[in-house]
Coordinates of C-alpha atoms in Angstrom, one line a residue:
X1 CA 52.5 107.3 -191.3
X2 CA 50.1 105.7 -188.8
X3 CA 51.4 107.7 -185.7
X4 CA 50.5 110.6 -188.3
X5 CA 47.1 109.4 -188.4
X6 CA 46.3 110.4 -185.2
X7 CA 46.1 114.1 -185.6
X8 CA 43.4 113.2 -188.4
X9 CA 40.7 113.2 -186.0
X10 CA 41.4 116.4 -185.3
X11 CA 42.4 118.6 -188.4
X12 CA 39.5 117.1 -190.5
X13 CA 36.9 118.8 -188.8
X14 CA 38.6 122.0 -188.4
X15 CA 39.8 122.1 -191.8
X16 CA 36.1 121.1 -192.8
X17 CA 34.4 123.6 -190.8
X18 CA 36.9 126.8 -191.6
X19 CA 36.2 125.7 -196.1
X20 CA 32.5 125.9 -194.8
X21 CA 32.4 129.2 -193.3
X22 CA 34.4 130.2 -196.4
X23 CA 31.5 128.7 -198.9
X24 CA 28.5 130.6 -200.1
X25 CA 25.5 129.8 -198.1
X26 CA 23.5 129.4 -201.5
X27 CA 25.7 126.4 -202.3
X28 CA 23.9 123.9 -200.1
X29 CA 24.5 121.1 -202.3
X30 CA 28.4 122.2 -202.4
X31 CA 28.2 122.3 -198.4
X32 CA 26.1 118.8 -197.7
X33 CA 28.9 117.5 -199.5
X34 CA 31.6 119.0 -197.7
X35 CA 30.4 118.1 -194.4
X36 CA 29.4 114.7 -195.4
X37 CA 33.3 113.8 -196.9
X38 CA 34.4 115.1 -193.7
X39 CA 32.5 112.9 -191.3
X40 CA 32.6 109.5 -193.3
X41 CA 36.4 110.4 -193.7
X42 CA 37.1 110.8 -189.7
X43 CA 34.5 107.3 -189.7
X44 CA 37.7 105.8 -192.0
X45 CA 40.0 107.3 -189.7
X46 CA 38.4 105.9 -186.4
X47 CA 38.5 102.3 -188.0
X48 CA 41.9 102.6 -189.3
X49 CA 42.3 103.3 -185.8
X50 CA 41.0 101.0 -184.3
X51 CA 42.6 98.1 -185.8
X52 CA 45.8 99.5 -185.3
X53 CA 45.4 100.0 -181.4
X54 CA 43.8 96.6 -181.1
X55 CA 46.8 94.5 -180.0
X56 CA 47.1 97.4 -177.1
X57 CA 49.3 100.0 -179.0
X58 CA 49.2 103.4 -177.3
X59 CA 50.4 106.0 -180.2
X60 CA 51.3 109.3 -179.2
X61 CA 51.6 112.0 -181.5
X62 CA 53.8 115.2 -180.0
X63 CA 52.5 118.1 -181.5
X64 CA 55.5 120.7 -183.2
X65 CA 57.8 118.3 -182.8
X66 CA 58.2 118.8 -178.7
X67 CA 58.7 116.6 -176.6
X68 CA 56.6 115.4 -173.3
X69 CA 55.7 117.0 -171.3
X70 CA 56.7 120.7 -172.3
X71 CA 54.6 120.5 -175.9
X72 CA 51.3 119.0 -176.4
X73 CA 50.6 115.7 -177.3
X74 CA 47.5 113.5 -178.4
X75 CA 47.4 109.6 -177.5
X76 CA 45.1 107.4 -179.4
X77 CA 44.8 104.1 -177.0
X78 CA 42.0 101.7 -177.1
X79 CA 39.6 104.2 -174.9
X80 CA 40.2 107.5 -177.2
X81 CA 39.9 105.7 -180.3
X82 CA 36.7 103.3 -179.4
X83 CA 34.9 107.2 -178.2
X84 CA 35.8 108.2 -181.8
X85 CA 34.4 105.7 -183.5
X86 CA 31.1 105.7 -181.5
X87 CA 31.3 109.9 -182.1
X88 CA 31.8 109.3 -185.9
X89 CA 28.9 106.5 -186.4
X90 CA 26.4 108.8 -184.2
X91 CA 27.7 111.9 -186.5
X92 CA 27.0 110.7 -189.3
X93 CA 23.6 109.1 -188.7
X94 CA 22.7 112.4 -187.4
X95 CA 24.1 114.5 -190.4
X96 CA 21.9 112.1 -193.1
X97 CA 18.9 113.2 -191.1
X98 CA 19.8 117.0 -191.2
X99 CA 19.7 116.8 -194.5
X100 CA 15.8 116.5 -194.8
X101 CA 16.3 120.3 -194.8
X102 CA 16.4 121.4 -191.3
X103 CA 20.3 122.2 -192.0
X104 CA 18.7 125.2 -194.2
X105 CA 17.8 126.7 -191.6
X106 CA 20.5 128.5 -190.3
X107 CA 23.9 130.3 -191.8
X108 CA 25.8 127.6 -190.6
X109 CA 24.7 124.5 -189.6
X110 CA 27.7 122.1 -191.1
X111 CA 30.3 124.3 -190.0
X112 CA 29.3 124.6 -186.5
X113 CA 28.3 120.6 -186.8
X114 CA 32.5 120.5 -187.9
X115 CA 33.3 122.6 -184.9
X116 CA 31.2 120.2 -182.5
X117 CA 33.0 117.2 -183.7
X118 CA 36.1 119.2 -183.5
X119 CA 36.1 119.6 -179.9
X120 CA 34.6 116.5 -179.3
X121 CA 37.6 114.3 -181.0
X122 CA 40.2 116.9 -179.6
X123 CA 38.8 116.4 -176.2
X124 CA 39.1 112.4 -176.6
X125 CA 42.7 112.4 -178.2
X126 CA 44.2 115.2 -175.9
X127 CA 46.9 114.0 -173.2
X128 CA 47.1 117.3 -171.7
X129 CA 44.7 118.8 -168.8
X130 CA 44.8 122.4 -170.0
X131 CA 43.9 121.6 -173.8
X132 CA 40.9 119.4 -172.8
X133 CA 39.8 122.4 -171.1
X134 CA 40.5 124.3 -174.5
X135 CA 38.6 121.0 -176.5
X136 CA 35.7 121.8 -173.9
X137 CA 35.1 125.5 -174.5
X138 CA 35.7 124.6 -178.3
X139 CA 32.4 122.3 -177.6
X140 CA 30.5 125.4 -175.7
X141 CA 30.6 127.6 -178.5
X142 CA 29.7 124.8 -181.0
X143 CA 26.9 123.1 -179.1
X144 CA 25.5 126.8 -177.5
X145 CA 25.0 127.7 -181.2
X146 CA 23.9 124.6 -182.7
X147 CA 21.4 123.8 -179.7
X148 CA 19.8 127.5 -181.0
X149 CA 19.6 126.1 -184.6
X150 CA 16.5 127.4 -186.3
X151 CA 15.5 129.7 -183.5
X152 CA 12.6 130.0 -181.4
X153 CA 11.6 131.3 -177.4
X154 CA 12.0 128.0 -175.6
X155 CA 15.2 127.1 -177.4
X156 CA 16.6 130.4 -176.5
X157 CA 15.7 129.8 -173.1
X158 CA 17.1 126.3 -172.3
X159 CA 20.3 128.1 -174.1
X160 CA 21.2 130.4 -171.4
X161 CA 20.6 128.3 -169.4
X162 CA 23.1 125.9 -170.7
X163 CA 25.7 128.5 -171.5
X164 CA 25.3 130.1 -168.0
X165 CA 25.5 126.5 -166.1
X166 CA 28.2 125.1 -168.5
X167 CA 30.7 128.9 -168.6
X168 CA 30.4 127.9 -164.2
X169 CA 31.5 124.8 -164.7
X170 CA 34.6 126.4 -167.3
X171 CA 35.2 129.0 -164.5
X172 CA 35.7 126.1 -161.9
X173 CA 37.9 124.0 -163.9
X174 CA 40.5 126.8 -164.6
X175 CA 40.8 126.5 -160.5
X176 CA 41.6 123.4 -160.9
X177 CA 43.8 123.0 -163.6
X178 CA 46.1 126.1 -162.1
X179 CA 46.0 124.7 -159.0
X180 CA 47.7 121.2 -160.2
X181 CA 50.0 123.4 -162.3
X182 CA 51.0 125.6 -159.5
X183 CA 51.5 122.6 -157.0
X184 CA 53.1 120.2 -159.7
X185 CA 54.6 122.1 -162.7
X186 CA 52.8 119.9 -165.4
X187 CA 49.1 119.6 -167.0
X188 CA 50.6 116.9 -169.2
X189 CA 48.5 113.6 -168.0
X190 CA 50.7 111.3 -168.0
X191 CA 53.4 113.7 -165.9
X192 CA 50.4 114.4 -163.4
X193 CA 50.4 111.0 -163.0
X194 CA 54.2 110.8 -162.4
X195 CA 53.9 114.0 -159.9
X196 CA 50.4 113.2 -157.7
X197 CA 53.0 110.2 -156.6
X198 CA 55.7 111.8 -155.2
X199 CA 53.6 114.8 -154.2
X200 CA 54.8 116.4 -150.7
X201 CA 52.9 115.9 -147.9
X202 CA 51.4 119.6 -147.0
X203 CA 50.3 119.4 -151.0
X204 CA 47.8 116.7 -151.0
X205 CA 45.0 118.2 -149.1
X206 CA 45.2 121.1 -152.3
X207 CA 45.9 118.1 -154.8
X208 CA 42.4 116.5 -153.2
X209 CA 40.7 119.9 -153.5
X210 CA 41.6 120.2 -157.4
X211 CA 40.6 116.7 -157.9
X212 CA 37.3 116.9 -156.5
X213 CA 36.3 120.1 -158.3
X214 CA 37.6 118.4 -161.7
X215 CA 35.1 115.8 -160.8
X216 CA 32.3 118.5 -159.7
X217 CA 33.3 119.9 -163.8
X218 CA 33.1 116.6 -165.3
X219 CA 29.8 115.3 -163.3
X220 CA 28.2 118.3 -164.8
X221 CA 29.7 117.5 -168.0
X222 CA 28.2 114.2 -167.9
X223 CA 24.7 115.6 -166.5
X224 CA 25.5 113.6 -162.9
X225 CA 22.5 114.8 -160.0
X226 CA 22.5 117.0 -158.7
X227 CA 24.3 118.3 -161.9
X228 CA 21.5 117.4 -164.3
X229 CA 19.3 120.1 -164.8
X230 CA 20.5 121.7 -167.9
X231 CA 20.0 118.7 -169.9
X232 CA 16.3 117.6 -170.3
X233 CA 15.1 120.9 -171.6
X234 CA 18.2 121.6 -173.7
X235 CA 18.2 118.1 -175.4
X236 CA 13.9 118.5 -175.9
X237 CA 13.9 121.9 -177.5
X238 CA 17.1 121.8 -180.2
X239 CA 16.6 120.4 -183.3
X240 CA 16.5 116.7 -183.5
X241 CA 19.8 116.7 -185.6
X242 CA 21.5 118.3 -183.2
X243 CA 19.7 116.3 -180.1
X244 CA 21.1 113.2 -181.5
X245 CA 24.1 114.5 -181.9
X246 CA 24.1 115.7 -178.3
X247 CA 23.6 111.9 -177.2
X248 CA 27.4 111.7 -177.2
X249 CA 28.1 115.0 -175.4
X250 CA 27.2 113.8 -172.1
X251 CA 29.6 110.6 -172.8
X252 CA 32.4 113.3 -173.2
X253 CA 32.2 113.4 -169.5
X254 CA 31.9 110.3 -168.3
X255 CA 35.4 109.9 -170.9
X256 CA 37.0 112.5 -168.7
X257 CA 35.5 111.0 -165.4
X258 CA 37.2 107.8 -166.6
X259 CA 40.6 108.6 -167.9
X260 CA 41.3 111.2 -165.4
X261 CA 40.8 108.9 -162.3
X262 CA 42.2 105.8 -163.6
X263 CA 45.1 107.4 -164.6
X264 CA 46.0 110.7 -162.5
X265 CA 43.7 109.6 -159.4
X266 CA 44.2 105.4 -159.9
X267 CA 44.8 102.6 -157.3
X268 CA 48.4 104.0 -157.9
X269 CA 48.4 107.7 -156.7
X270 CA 49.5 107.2 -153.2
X271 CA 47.6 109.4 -150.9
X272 CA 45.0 110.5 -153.6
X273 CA 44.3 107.2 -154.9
X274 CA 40.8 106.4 -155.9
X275 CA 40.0 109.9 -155.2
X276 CA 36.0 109.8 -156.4
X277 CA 35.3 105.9 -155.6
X278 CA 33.1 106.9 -152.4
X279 CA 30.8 109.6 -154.6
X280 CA 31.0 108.1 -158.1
X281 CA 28.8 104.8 -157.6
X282 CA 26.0 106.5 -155.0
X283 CA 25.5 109.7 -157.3
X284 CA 25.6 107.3 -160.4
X285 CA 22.6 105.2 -159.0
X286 CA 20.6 108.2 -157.8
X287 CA 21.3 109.8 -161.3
X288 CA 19.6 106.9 -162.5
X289 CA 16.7 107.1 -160.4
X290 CA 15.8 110.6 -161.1
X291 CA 16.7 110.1 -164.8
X292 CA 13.4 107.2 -164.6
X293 CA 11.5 109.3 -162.7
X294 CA 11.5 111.9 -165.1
X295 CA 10.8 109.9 -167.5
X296 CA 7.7 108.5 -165.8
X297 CA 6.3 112.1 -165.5
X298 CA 7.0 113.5 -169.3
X299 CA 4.4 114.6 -170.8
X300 CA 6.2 114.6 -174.2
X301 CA 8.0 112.0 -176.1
X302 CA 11.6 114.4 -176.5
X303 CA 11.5 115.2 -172.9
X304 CA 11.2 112.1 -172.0
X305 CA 13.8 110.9 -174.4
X306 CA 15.7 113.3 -172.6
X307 CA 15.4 111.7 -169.1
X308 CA 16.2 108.2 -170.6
X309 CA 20.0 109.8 -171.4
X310 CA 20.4 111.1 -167.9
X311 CA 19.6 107.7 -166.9
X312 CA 21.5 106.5 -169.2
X313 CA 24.3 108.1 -167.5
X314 CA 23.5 106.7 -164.7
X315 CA 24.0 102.7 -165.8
X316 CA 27.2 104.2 -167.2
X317 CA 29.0 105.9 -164.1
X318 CA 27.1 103.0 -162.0
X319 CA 29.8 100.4 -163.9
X320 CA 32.5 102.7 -164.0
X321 CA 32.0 103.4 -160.7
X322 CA 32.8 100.0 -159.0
X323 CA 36.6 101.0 -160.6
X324 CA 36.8 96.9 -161.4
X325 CA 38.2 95.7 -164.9
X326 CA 34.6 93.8 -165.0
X327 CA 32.9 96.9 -164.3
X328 CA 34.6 99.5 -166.9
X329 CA 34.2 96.2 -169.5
X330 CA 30.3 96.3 -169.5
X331 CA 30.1 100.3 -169.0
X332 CA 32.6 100.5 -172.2
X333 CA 30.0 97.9 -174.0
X334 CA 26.6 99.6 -172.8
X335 CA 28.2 103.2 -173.8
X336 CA 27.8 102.9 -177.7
X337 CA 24.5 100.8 -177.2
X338 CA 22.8 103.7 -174.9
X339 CA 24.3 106.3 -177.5
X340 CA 23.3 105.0 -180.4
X341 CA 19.8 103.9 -178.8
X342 CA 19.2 107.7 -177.4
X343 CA 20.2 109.2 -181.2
X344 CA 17.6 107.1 -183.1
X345 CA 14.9 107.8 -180.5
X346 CA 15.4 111.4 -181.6
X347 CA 15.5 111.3 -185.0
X348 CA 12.4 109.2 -184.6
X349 CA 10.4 111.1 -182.3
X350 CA 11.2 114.1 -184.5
X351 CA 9.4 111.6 -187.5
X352 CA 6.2 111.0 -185.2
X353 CA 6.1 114.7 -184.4
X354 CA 5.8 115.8 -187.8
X355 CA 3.2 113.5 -188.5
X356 CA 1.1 114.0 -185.8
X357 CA 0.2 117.7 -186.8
X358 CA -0.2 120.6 -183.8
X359 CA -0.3 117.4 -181.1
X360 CA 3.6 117.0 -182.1
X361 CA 5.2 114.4 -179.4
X362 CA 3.1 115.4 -176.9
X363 CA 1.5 112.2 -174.9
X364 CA -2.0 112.3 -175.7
X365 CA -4.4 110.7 -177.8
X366 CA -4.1 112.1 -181.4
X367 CA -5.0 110.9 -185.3
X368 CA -4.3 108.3 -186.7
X369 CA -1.1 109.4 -188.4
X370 CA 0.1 108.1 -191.7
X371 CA 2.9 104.9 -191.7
X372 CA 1.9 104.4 -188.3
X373 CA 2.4 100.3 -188.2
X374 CA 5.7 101.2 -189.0
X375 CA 6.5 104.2 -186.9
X376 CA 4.8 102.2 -183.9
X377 CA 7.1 98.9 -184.6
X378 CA 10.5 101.1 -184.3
X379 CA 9.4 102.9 -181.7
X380 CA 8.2 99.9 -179.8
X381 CA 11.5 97.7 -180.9
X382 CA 14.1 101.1 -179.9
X383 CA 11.7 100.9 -176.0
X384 CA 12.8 97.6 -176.0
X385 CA 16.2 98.5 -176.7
X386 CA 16.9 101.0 -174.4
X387 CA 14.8 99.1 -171.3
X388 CA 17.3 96.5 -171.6
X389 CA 14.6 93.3 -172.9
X390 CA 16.8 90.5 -174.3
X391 CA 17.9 89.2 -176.8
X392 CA 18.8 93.0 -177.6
X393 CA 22.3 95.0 -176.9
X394 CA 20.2 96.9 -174.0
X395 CA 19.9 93.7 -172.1
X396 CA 23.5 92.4 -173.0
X397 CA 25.2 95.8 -171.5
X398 CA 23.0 95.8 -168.5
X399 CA 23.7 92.1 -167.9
X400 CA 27.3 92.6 -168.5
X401 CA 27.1 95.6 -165.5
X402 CA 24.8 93.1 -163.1
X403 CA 27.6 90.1 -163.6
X404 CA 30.2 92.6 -162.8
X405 CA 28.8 93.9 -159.5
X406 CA 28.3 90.1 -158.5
X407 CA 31.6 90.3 -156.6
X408 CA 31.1 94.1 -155.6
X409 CA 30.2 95.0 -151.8
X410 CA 27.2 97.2 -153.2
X411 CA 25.6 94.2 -155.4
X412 CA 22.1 94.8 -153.7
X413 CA 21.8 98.5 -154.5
X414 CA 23.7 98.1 -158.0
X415 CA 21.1 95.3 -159.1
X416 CA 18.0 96.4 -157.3
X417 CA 18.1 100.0 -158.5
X418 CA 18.9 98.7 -162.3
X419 CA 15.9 96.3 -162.1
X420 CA 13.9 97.9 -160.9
X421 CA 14.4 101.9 -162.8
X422 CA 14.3 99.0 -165.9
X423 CA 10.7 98.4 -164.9
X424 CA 9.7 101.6 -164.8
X425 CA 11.6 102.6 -167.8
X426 CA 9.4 100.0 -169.6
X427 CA 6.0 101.5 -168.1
X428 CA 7.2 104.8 -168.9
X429 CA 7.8 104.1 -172.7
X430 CA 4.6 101.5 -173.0
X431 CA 2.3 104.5 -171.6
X432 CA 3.5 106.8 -174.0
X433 CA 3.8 104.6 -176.9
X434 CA 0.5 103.8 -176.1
X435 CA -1.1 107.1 -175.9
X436 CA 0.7 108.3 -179.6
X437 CA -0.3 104.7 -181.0
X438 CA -2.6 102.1 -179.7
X439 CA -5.1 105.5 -178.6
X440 CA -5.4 107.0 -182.1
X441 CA -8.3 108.2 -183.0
X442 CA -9.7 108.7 -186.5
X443 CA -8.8 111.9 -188.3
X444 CA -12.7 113.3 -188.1
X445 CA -12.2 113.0 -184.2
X446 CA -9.4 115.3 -183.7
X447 CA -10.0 117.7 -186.5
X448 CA -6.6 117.8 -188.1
X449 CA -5.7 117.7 -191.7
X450 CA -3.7 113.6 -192.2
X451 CA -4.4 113.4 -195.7
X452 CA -0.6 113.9 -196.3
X453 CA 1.2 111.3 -197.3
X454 CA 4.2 113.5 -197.0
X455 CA 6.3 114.8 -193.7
X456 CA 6.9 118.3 -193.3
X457 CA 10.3 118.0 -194.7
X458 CA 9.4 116.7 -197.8
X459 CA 10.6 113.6 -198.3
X460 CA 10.0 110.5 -198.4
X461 CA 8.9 108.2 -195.0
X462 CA 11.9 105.9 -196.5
X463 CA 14.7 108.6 -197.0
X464 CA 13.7 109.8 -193.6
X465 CA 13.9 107.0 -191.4
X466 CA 17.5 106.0 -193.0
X467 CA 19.3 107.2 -190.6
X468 CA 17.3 105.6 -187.8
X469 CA 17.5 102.2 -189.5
X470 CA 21.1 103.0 -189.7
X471 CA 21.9 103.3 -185.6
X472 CA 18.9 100.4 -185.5
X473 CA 21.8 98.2 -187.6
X474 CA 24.4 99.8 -185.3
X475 CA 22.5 98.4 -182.3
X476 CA 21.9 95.0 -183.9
X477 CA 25.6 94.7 -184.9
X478 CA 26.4 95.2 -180.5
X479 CA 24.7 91.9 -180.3
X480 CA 25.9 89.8 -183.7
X481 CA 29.4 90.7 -182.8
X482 CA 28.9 90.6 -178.8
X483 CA 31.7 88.2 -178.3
X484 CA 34.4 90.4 -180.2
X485 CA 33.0 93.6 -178.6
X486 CA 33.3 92.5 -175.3
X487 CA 36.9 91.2 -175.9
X488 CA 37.5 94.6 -177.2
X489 CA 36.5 96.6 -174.0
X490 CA 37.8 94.3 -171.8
X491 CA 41.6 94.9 -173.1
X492 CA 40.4 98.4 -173.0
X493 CA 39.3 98.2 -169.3
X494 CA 42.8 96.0 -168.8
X495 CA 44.6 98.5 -170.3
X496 CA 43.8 101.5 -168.1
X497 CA 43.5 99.8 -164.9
X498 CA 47.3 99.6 -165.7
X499 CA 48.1 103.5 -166.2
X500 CA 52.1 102.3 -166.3
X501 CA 51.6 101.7 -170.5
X502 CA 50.4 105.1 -170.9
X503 CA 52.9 107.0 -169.2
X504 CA 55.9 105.3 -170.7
X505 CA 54.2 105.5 -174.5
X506 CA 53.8 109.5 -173.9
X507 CA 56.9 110.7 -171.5
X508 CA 59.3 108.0 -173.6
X509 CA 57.7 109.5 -177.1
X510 CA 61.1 109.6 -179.4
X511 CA 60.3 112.9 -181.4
X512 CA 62.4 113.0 -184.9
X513 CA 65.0 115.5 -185.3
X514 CA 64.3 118.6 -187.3

């Protein structure tokens, strides 16, 4: 039953997202509580999970019946199932907040939110090449439609712009994917892996090729420079249900960055081993130097919420990048902390917004809005979260990185350019706290109605900050259970720095006879 337990993941969303297009779109109530049984089910699922994969179990589920590598098969290891779990916490922090009422606003919010984590669990679990590709045009479609939620000029524009970017990147990995298949037979992972090896000779300059445009497809994935520029104006302009949820979409690359080139591409692959090690660490710390600099110059809170996940991705690809068990430990810890940090900032900056009348989360002085001691606290304790201040999971991850890269040959760029982008990631958020805060003026002043005690939603400051307290506890938890955590990702980082375990769990998968 447990190796059946891996499809879960999978089917739960589908199934929940094909009963909601079925459902009357008058029967809200019937459909909040649809998508809501889903997502804390798949939460069960990923915990279940992830005890069970603890000791280093690989499971491998072979779809049909077929065996590896001629059917399709999903492999829950430490890596998939730790992405799930992160994906299922953010998800369902990000679905409590939708249902303020901004899921109302279009036909079909939850079962395009269903779809999303569809392709998002599909794409983690998948052993095969070609069916992530299929998991990441799932998560197109979803995300295209979700990002245009509730309508609106500027989030129709930073669509198309994210459906034209993200349909080249698509076009670019079906290259790749038929030129592996056409040189080695197999887009089953682990029998890539098997293949690259014993590769002839007048194939590896076209294996190289395919490699590096996979990485070009997953860079933009994972919003890597110069790949970035759909991101900050897609992320600001969606809803922030959706932009939350989005906090994990970029991870979805820096998954496939990770598994692909420790396992197909590792230390192991003969003549294309450790394909991307001479382009991942550079681009990762520029990535995280333009990601701060953006964020100096926003002029609005969800932009520059924004700019803190691209360089986010930055201190991410930075550790994975060194391709060191130390390394892919502390990226692996800081990947849920950045996640859940960048969700709550959105959900939150969508609370200040609403409060703050026609200025919205723009940075400049404004009234003195109502619940503002307490708005002001999280925002100032989620700044010090995601600069990386200690005693906080920010400052844990980052330290975790900077002890990793003590034995790397790049140590002075890896440090300086985290210390320093942490400084002016802590200006950056102090100006603008300050602006929408400690530079309030009285009501009178500005001219805007504040005698509301209510958001625009309707609901209580209480109900609506839930969610945000929620990934607040998430964060908090990082720290409590640091110890354990780190344990964790380091037998996760152990485990694929030895790609041997998950070829023999897939290609010797025993399927059971009809």
């Amino acid at each position: 039953m447990t190796s059946h337990l891996v499809i879960f993941p999978v089917v739960l969303p589908l199934l929940a997202g094909i009963l909601l297009l079925l459902l009357p779109r008058q029967h809200l109530p019937l459909r909040r509580t649809t998508s809501l049984t889903s997502v804390f089910l798949q939460l069960a699922t990923a915990g279940f999970l992830l005890n069970t994969v603890n000791n280093g179990e690989i499971l491998a589920y072979a779809l049909g019946n077929w065996s590896p590598p001629f059917g399709i098969v999903l492999v829950a290891d430490r890596l998939a199932v730790w992405m799930l779990a992160v994906t299922a916490l953010v998800a369902a922090s990000a679905l409590l907040y939708a249902l303020r009422g901004t899921d109302n606003s279009g036909a079909h919010f939850h079962a395009l939110f269903q779809l999303q984590l569809f392709g998002l669990n599909g794409a983690f679990l998948t052993g095969d090449l070609f069916n992530l590709f299929v998991f990441f045009e799932i998560l197109l479609l979803a995300s295209y439609s979700l990002l245009l939620h509730g309508g609106g000029r500027l989030k129709t524009k930073a669509g198309l712009h994210f459906v034209v970017i993200n349909l080249v990147g698509s076009t670019l990995f079906l290259f790749a994917v038929g030129t592996l298949y056409g040189l080695l037979g197999t887009l089953n992972m682990a029998d890539l892996a098997v293949k690259v090896t014993q590769a002839p000779a007048e194939d590896i300059a076209l294996i190289h090729i395919a490699g590096l445009l996979l990485f070009a497809v997953f860079a933009l994935k994972a919003a890597l420079l110069p790949l970035y520029l759909w991101l900050p104006a897609a992320y600001a302009y969606t809803t922030a249900t959706v932009a939350a949820l989005f906090a994990v979409m970029t991870k979805v690359g820096a998954y496939s960055i990770l598994r692909v080139y420790t396992l197909i591409f590792g230390a192991q692959a003969g003549s294309v081993s450790n394909l991307i090690e001479s382009w991942l660490l550079p681009l990762a710390l520029l990535t995280l130097i333009v990601g701060v600099l953006g964020t100096l110059a926003s002029t609005r809170l969800r932009q520059q919420i924004a700019y803190l996940v691209i360089a986010s991705i930055g201190t991410l690809l930075a550790a994975f990048g060194m391709n060191t068990e130390a390394g892919i430990a502390a990226g692996l810890f800081y990947l849920p902390h950045s996640t859940f940090a960048a969700a709550a900032l959105f959900l939150l900056a969508d609370c200040i917004a609403n409060r703050r009348d026609v200025m919205e989360d723009q940075f400049e002085p404004g009234p003195v809005i109502q619940q503002q001691r307490l708005l002001g606290a999280l925002f100032f304790i989620f700044a010090a979260l995601i600069t990386g201040l200690p005693p906080l999971s920010g400052f844990i991850g980052k330290f975790l990185i900077l002890n990793a890269a003590m034995s790397h040959s790049a140590l002075p760029w890896i440090m300086g350019t985290i210390l320093i982008t942490g400084l002016f990631t802590l200006i950056a958020l102090a100006r603008g706290g300050s602006m929408m805060f400690y530079r309030a003026q009285a009501p009178h002043i500005c001219r805007i109605d504040t005698s509301s005690e209510m958001p625009r939603s309707g609901m209580s400051v209480t109900a609506e900050l839930t969610p945000v307290l929620c990934l607040l506890v998430l964060c908090i938890a990082l720290v409590i259970w640091a110890g354990t955590i780190t344990e964790f990702t380091a037998g996760t980082a152990s485990q694929l720095l030895q790609p041997e375990l998950y070829i023999q769990s897939v290609l010797n998968l025993e399927v059971k006879p009809q």
